[in-house]
Short mmCIF file of C-alpha atoms in Angstrom, two decimals:
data_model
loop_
_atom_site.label_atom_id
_atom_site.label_comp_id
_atom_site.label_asym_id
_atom_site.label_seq_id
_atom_site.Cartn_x
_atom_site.Cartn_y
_atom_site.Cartn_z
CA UNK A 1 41.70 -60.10 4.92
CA UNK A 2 38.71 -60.93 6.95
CA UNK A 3 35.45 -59.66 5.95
CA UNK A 4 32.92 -57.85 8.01
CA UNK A 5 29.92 -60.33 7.26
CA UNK A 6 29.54 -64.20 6.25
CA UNK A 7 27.61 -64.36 2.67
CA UNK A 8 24.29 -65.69 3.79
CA UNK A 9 24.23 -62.82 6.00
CA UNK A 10 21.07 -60.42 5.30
CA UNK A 11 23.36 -57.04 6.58
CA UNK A 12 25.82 -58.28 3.90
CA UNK A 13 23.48 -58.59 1.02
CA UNK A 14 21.94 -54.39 2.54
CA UNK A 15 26.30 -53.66 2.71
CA UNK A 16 26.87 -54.71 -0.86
CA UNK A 17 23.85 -52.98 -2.40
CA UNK A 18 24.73 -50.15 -0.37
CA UNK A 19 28.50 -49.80 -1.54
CA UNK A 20 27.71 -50.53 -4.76
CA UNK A 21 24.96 -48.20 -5.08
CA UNK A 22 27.47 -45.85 -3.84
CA UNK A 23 29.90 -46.53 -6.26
CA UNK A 24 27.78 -46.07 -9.12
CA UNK A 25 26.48 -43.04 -7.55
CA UNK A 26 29.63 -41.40 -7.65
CA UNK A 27 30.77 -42.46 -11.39
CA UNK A 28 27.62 -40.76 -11.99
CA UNK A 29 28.56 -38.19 -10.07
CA UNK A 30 31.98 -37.15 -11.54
CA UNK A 31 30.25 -37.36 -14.88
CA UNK A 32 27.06 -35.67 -14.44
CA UNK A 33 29.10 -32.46 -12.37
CA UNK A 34 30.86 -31.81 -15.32
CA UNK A 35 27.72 -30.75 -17.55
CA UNK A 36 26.62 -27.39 -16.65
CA UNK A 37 30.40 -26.77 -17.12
CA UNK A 38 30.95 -27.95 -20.40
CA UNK A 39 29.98 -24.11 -22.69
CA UNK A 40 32.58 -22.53 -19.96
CA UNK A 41 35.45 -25.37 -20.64
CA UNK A 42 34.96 -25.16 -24.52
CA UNK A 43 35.53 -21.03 -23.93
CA UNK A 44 38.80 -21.61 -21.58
CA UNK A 45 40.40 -23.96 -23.46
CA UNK A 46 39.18 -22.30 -27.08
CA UNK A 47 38.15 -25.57 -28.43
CA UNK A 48 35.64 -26.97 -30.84
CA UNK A 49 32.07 -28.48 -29.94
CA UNK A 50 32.95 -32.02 -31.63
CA UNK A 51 36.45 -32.18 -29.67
CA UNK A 52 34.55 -30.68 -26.62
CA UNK A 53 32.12 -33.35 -26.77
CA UNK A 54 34.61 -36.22 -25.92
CA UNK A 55 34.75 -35.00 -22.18
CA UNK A 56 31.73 -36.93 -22.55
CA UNK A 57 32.30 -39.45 -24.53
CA UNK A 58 35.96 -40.77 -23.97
CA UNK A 59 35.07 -42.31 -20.58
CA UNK A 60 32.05 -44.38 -22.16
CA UNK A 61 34.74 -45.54 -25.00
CA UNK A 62 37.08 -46.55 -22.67
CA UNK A 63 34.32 -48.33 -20.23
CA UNK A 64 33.15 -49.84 -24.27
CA UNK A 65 36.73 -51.50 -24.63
CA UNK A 66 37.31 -52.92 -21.34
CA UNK A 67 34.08 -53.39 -19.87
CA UNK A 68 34.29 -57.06 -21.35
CA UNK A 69 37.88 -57.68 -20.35
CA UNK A 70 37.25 -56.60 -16.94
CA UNK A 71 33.81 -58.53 -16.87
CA UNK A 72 35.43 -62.06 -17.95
CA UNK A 73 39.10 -61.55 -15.35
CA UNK A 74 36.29 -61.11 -13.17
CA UNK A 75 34.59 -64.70 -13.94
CA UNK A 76 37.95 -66.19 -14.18
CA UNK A 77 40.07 -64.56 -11.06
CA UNK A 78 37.55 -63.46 -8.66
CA UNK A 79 34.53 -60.47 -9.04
CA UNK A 80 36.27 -58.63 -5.75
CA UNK A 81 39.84 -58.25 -7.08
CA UNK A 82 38.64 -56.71 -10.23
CA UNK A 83 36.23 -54.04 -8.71
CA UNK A 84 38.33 -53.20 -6.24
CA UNK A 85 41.33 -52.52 -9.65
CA UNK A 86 38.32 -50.39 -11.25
CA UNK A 87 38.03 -48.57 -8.10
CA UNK A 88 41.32 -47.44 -8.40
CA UNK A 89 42.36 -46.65 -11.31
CA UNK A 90 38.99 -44.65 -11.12
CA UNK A 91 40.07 -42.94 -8.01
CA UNK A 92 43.42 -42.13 -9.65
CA UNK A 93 41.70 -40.09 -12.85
CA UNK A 94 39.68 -38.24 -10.47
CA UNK A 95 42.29 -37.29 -8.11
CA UNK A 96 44.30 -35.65 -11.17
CA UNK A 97 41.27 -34.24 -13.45
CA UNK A 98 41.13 -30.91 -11.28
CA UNK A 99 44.37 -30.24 -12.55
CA UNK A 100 44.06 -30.59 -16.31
CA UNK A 101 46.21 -28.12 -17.94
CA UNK A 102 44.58 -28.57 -21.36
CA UNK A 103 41.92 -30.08 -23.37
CA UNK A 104 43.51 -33.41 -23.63
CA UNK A 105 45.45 -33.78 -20.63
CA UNK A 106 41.64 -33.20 -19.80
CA UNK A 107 40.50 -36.36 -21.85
CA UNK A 108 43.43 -38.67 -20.73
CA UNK A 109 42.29 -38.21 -17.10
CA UNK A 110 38.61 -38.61 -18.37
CA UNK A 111 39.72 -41.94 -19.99
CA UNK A 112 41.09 -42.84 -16.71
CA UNK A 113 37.55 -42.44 -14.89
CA UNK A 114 36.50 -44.61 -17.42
CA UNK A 115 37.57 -47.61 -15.84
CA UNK A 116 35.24 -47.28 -12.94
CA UNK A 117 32.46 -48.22 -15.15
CA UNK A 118 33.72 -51.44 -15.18
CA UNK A 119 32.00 -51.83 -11.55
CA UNK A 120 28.54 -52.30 -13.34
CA UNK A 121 28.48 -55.50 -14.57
CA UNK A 122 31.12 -56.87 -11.97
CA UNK A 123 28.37 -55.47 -9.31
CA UNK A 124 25.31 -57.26 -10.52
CA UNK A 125 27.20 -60.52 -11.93
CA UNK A 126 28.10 -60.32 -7.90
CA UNK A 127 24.68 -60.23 -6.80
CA UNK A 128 23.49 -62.97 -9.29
CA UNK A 129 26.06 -64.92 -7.38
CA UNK A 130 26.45 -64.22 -3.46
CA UNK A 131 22.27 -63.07 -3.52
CA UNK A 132 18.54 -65.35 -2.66
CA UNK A 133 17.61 -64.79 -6.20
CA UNK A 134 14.59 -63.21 -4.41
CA UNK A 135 16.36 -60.20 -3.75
CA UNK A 136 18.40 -59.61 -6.95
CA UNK A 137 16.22 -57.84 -8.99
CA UNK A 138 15.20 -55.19 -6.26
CA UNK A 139 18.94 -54.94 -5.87
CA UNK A 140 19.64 -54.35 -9.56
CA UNK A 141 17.16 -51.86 -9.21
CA UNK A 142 18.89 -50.11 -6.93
CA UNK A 143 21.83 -49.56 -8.09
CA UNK A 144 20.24 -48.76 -11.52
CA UNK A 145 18.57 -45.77 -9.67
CA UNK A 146 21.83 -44.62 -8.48
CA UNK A 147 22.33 -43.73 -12.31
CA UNK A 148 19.61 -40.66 -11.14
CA UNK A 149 21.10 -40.26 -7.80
CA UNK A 150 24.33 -39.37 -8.89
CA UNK A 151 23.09 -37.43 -11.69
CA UNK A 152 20.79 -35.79 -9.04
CA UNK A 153 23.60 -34.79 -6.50
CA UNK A 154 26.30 -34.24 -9.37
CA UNK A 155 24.24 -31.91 -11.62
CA UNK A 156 23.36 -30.20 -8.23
CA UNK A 157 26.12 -29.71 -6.28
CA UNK A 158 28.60 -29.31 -9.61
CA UNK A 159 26.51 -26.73 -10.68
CA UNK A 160 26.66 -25.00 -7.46
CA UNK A 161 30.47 -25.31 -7.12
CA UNK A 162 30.90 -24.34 -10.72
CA UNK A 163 28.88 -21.55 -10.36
CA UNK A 164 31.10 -20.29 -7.41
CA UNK A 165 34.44 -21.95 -7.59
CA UNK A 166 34.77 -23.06 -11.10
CA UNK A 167 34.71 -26.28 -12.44
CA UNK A 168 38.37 -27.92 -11.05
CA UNK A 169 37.45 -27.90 -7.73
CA UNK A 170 33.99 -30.61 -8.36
CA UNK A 171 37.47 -33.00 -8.56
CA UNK A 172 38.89 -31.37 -5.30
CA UNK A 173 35.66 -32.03 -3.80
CA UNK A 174 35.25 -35.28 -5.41
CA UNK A 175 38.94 -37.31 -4.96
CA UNK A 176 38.69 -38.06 -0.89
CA UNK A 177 34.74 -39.61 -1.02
CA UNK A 178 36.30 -42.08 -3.79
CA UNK A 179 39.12 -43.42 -2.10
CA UNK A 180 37.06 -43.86 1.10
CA UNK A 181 34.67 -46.25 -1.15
CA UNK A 182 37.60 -48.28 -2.19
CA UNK A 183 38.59 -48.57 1.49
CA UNK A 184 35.15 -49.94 2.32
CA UNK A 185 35.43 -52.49 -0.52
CA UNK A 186 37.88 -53.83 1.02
CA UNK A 187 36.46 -54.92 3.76
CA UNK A 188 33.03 -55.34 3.07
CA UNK A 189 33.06 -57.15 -0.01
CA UNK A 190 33.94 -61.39 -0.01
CA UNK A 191 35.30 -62.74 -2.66
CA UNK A 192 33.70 -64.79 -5.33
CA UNK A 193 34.99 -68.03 -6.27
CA UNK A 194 37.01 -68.16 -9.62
CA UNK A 195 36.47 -70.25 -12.82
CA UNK A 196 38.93 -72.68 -13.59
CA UNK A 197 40.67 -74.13 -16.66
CA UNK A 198 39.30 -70.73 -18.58
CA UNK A 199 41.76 -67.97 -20.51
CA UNK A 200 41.45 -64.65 -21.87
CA UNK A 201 40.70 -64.76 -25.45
CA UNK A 202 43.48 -62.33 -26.67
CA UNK A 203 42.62 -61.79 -29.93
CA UNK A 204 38.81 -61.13 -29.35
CA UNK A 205 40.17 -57.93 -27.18
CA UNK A 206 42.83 -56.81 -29.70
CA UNK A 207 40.48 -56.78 -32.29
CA UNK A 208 37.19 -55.61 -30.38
CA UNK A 209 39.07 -52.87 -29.31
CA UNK A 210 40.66 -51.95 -32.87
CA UNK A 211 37.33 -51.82 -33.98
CA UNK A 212 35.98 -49.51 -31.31
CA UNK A 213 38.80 -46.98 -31.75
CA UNK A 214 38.11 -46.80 -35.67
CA UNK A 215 34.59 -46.25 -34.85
CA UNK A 216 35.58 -43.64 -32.58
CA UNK A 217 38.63 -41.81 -35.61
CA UNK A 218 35.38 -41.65 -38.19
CA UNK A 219 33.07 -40.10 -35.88
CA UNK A 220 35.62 -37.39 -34.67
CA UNK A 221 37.13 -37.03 -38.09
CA UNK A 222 33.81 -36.33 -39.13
CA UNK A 223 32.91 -34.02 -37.39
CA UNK A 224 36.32 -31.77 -37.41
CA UNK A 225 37.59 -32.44 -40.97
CA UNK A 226 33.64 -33.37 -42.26
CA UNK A 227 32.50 -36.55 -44.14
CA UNK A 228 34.30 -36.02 -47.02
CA UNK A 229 37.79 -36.21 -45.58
CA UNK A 230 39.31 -39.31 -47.49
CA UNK A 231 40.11 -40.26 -43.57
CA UNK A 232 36.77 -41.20 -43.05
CA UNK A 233 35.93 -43.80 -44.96
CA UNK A 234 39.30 -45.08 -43.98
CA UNK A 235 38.42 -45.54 -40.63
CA UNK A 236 35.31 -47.22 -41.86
CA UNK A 237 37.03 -49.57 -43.81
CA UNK A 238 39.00 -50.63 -41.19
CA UNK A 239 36.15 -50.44 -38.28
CA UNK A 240 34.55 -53.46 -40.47
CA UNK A 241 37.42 -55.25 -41.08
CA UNK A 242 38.03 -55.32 -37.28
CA UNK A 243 34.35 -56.14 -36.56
CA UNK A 244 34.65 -59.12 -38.74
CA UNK A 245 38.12 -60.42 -37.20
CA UNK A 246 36.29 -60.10 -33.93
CA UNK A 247 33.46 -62.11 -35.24
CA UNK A 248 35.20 -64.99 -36.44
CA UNK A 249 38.06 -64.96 -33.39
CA UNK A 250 34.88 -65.30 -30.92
CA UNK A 251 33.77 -68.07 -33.45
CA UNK A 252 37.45 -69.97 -33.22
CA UNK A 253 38.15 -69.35 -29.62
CA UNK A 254 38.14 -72.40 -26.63
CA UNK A 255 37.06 -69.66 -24.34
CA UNK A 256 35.71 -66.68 -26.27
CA UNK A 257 34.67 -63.28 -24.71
CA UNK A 258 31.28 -63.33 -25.86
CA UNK A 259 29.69 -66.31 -26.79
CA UNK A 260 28.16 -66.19 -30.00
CA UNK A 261 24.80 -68.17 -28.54
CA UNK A 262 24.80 -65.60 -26.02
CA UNK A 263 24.19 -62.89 -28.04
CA UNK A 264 21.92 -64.66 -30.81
CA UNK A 265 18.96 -64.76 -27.94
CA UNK A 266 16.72 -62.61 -28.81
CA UNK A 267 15.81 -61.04 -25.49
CA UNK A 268 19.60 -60.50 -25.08
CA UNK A 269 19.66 -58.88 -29.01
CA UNK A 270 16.56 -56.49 -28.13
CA UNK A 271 18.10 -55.38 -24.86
CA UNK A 272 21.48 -54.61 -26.44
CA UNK A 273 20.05 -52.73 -29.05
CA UNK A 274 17.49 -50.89 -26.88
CA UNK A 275 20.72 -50.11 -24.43
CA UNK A 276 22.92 -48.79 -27.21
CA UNK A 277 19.89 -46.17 -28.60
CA UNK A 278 18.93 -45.00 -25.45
CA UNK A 279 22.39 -44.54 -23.70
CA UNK A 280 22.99 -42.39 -26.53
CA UNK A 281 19.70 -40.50 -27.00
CA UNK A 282 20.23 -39.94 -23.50
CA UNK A 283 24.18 -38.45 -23.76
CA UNK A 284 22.78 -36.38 -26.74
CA UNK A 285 20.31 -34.82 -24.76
CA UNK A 286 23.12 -34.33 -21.57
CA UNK A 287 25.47 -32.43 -24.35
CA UNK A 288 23.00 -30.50 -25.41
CA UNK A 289 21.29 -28.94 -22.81
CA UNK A 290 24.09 -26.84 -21.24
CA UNK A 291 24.64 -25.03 -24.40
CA UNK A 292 20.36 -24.72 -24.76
CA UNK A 293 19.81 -22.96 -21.33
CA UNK A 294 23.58 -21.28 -20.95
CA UNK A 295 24.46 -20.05 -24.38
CA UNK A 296 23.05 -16.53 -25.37
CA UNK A 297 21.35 -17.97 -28.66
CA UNK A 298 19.06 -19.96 -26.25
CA UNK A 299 18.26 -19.17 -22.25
CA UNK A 300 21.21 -17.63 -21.77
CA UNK A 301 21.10 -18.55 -17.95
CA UNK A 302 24.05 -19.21 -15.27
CA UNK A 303 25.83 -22.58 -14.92
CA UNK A 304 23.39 -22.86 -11.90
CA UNK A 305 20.23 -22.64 -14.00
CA UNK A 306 21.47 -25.79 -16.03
CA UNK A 307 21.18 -27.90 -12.64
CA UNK A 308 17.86 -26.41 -11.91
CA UNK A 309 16.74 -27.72 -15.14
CA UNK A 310 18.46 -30.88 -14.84
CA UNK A 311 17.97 -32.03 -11.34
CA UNK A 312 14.11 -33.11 -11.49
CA UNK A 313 14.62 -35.42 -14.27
CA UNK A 314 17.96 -37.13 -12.10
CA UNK A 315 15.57 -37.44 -9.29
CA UNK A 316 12.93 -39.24 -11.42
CA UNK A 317 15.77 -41.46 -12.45
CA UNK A 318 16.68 -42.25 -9.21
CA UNK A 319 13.00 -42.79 -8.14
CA UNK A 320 11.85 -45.23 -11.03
CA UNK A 321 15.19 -48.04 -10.81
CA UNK A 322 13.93 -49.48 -7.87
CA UNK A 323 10.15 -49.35 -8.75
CA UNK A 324 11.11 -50.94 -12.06
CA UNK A 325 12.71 -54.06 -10.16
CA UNK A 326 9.38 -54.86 -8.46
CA UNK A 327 7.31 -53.91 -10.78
CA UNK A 328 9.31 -56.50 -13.36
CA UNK A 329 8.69 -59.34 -10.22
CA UNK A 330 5.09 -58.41 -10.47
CA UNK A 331 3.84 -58.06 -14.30
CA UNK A 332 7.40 -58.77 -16.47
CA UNK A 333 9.45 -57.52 -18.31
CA UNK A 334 7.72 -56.46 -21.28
CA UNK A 335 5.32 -54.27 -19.60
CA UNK A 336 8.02 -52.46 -18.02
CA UNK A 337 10.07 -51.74 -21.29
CA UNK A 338 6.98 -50.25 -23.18
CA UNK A 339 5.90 -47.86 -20.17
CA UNK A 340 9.59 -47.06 -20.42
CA UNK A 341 9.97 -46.43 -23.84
CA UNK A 342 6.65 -44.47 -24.44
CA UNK A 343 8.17 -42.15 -21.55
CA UNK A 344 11.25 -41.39 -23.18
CA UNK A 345 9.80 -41.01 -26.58
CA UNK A 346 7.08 -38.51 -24.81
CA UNK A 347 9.62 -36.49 -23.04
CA UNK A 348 11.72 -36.39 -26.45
CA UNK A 349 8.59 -34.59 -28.14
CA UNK A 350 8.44 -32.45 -25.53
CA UNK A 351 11.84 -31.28 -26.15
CA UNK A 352 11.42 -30.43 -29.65
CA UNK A 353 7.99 -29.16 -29.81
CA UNK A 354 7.83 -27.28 -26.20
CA UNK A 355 9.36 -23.49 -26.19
CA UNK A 356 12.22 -24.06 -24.19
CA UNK A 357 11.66 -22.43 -21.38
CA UNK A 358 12.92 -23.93 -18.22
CA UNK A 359 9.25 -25.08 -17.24
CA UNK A 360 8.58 -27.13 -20.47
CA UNK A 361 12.61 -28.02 -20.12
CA UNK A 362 12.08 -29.47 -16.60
CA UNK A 363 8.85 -31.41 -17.91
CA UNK A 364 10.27 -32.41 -21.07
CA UNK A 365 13.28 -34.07 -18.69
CA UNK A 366 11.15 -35.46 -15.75
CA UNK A 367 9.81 -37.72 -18.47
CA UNK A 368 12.46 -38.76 -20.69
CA UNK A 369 14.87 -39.88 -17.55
CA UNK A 370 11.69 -41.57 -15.94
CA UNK A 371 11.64 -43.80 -19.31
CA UNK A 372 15.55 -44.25 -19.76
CA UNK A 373 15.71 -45.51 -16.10
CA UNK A 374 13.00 -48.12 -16.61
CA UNK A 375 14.11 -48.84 -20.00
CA UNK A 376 17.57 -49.54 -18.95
CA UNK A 377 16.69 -51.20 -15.53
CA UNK A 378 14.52 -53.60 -17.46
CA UNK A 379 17.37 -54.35 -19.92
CA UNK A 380 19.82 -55.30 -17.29
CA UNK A 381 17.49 -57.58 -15.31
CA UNK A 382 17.06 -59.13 -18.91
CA UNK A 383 20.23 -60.09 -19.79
CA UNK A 384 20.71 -60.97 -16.24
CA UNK A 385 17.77 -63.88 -16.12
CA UNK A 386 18.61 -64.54 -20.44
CA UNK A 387 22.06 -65.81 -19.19
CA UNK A 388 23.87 -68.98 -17.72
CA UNK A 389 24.94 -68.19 -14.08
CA UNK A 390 28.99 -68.33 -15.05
CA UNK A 391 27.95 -65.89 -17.73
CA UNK A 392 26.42 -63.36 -15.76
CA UNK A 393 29.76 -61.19 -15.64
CA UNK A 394 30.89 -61.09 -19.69
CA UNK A 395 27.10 -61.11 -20.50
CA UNK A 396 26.32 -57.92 -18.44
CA UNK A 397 29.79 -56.69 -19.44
CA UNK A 398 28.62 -56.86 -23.09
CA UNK A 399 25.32 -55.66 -22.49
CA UNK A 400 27.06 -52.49 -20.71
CA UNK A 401 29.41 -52.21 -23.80
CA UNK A 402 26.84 -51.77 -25.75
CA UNK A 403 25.11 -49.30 -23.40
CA UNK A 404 28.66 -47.35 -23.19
CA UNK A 405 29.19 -47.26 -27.08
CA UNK A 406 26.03 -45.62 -27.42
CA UNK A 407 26.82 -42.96 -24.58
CA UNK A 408 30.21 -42.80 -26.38
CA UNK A 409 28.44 -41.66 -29.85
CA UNK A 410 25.58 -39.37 -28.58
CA UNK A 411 28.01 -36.30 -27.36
CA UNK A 412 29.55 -36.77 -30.67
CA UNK A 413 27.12 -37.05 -32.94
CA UNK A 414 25.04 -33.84 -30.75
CA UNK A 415 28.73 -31.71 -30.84
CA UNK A 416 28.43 -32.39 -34.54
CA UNK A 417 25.32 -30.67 -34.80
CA UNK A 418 26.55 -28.13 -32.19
CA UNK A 419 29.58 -26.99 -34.52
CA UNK A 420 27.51 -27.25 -37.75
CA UNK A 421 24.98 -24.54 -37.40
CA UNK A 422 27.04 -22.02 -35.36
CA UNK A 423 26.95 -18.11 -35.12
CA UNK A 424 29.70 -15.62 -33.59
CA UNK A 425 28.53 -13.68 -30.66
CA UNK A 426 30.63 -10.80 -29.15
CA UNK A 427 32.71 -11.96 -25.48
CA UNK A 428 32.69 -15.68 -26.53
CA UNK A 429 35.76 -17.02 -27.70
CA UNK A 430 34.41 -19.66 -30.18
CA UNK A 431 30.73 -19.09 -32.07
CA UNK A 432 27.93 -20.86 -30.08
CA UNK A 433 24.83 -23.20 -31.93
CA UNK A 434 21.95 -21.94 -33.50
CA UNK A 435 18.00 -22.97 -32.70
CA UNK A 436 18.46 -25.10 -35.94
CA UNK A 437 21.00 -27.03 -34.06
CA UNK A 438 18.96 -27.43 -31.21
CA UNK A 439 16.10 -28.18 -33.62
CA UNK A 440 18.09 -30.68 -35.21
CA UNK A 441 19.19 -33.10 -32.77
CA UNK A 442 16.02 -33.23 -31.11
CA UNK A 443 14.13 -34.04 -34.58
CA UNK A 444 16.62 -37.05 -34.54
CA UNK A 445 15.92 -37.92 -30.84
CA UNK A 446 12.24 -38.29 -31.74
CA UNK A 447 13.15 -40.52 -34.70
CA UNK A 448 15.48 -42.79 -32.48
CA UNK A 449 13.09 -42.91 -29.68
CA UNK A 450 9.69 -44.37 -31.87
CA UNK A 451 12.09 -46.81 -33.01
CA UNK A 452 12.41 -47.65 -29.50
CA UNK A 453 9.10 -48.20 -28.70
CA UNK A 454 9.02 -50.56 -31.53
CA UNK A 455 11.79 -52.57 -30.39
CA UNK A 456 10.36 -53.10 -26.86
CA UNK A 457 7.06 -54.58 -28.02
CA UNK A 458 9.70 -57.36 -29.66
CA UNK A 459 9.90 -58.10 -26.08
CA UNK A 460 8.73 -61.83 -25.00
CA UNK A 461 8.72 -62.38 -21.23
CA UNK A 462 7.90 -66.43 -22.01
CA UNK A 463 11.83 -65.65 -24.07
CA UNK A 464 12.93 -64.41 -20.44
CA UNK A 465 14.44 -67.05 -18.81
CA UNK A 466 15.10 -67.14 -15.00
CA UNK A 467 18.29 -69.34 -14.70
CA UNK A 468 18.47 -70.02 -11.24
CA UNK A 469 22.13 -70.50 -9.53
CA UNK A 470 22.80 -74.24 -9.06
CA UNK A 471 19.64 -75.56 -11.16
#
């Protein structure tokens, strides 16, 4: 099928970042809507706050598993079939989410959106490719600020629709604007050349993905059963077992998944790390807040008020991805990740030592997203210039695993805290958190987040390497 534009074509290079942006917009989207709504879902469906939590976290497990597999088929068979198969299968979890009749049925379809995170690293590994390398890390920019926009619009409009229709229909509303985005991938997108003489490496999945799901069975056993269970430690056995098998299949392997040089550079080290805490400092903070404005043991406000709250800190999300890609052309890297990181730890102060009222709560968020956009806009121009050009894909794939396993463990370890300190209040059908709660896994935000700040003065941008296509 013909394309709309040749590849050296400017309105090509403004049509990709456009659909892409768009793309990550909605993921965002779909995810973020779903937020003000999750107190009202734990009530319908009589559920508790750890097993509530993996709404949010069972589409950042599934984008943790398959992120890499999708990343290398897309190195070895072409970056356009295998972001047009994410786009699907996205499209398909989306269409059928409005009409979960239960908790899981609720969490399959969730796993099925999943997928569409998958577009991430295909996206900028297609940029790196088919861009002037001029222009790619405005571009990455850009569709790193679509990580706000989405929010923005999701946490907005969800909240409105919630408020007034209830929750299903943000999937109604959300099912046709996906499936037109795969139609325009079709046609806008050209397709990248493949790698040749390259394979999957089997057993690096199978056991990267063993491990993962272990990971996953202690934290939720955990938090239902509690740390004692004699499951537990089972699951932690076997989680390190795993993680070793994976290490030495990637050391065995022809053609591994991740390259074990790859991931011993230490830009590429810092930025996972600094990915993985933030991602999931970030999802602790999304879990949380609903239950701090809605629930009557904190505001006690409507499903609207959580947008309210939430939207100015999307919007400075949205706002600081671009500015971070041309402010990283301008003065590095390194700059950019401690503004970043000083941001996020400020705004995570503010959240535990502000009186949450929504004032301080809109404050306290305008500058923790500011620093998580930069922070993780910085990271993915990183690993971007810290790579070989045919790594771009599995090396922003396993940058974004990273990202998504720590997204995957923040609503869990947050509904952990949610169901530990807990009080019964009269017309709620499960007891809601206490202020200790609250108190609790913003103390450990705080912790995380100096830690951060620590990491990104690591940062060398002499150790960032622009690897130019072709050179």
């Amino acid at each position: 099928m013909k394309c709309l534009f040749d590849v050296g074509d400017p309105r090509y290079h403004l049509s990709v970042t456009a659909l892409l942006s768009a793309v990550v917009a909605m993921v965002m989207f779909t995810d973020a809507m779903l937020a003000p709504a999750l107190p009202a879902i734990q009530n319908e469906f009589g559920v508790s706050g750890v097993l509530n939590s993996w709404i949010l976290a069972v589409p950042l497990l599934v984008a943790a598993i398959i992120t890499p597999v999708i990343g290398k088929c897309g190195d070895l068979y072409g970056k356009k079939r295998m972001i047009l198969l994410s786009i699907a299968v996205y499209a398909a979890g989306v269409f059928v989410s409005g009409w979960a009749p239960n908790i899981w049925t609720l969490i399959l379809y969730r796993a099925a959106q999943g997928v569409g995170l998958g577009v991430l690293p295909l996206g900028y590994a297609l940029i790196r490719e088919q861009f002037p390398q001029e222009k790619v890390p405005v571009a990455i920019g850009t569709i790193a600020a679509m990580f706000g926009a989405g929010a923005f619009l999701g946490i907005f409009i969800g909240s409105w629709i919630i408020e007034h229709f209830g929750w299903r229909m943000t999937y109604h509303v959300a099912a046709p604007v996906v499936f037109l985005l795969l139609l325009a991938a079709i046609f806008i997108i050209i397709p990248s050349p493949r790698v040749q003489g390259a394979s999957i490496d089997r057993p690096g999945v199978v056991t990267l993905t063993l491990f993962l799901i272990f990971v996953v069975m202690a934290l939720t056993f955990g938090g239902q059963e509690g740390w004692t269970s004699p499951v537990v430690p089972a699951c932690v056995v076997l989680a390190v077992i795993f993680a070793f098998l994976f290490a030495r299949a990637e050391r065995r392997s022809p053609d591994p998944m991740v390259d074990p040089a790859m991931i011993r550079k230490a830009p590429v080290v810092i930025a996972m790390t600094i990915g993985f805490l933030v991602s999931m400092l970030t999802f602790m903070v999304i879990q949380t807040l609903p239950y701090l404005i809605e629930s009557p043991t904190g505001l006690g406000l409507s499903h609207f008020a959580v947008g309210l709250v939430m939207m100015p800190g999307a919007l400075a999300d949205m706002v600081c991805g671009p500015l971070t890609g041309a402010f990283i052309r301008r003065r590095g890297a390194r700059a950019a990740m401690l503004i970043g990181s000083v941001l996020f730890t400020g705004g995570a102060v503010c959240y535990l030592l502000l009186d949450p009222s929504m004032t301080n709560l809109v404050l306290a968020g305008v500058l923790l997203n500011a620093g998580m956009s930069i922070t993780l806009t910085s990271n993915t121009i990183i690993i971007v210039r810290s790579v070989r050009p045919e790594e771009t894909g599995i090396g922003s794939a396993v940058y974004h695993t990273a990202q998504n396993m720590g997204g995957m463990i923040g609503p869990v370890i947050a509904g952990f805290f949610i169901s530990l300190h807990v009080v019964s209040v009269p017309g709620w059908n499960t007891a809601v958190p206490t202020g200790e709660a609250f108190t609790s896994i913003f103390g450990l935000i705080v912790l995380l987040a100096v830690f951060v700040i620590f990491l990104a003065r690591q940062i060398r941008d002499s150790e960032v390497t622009v690897a130019v296509p072709g050179k």
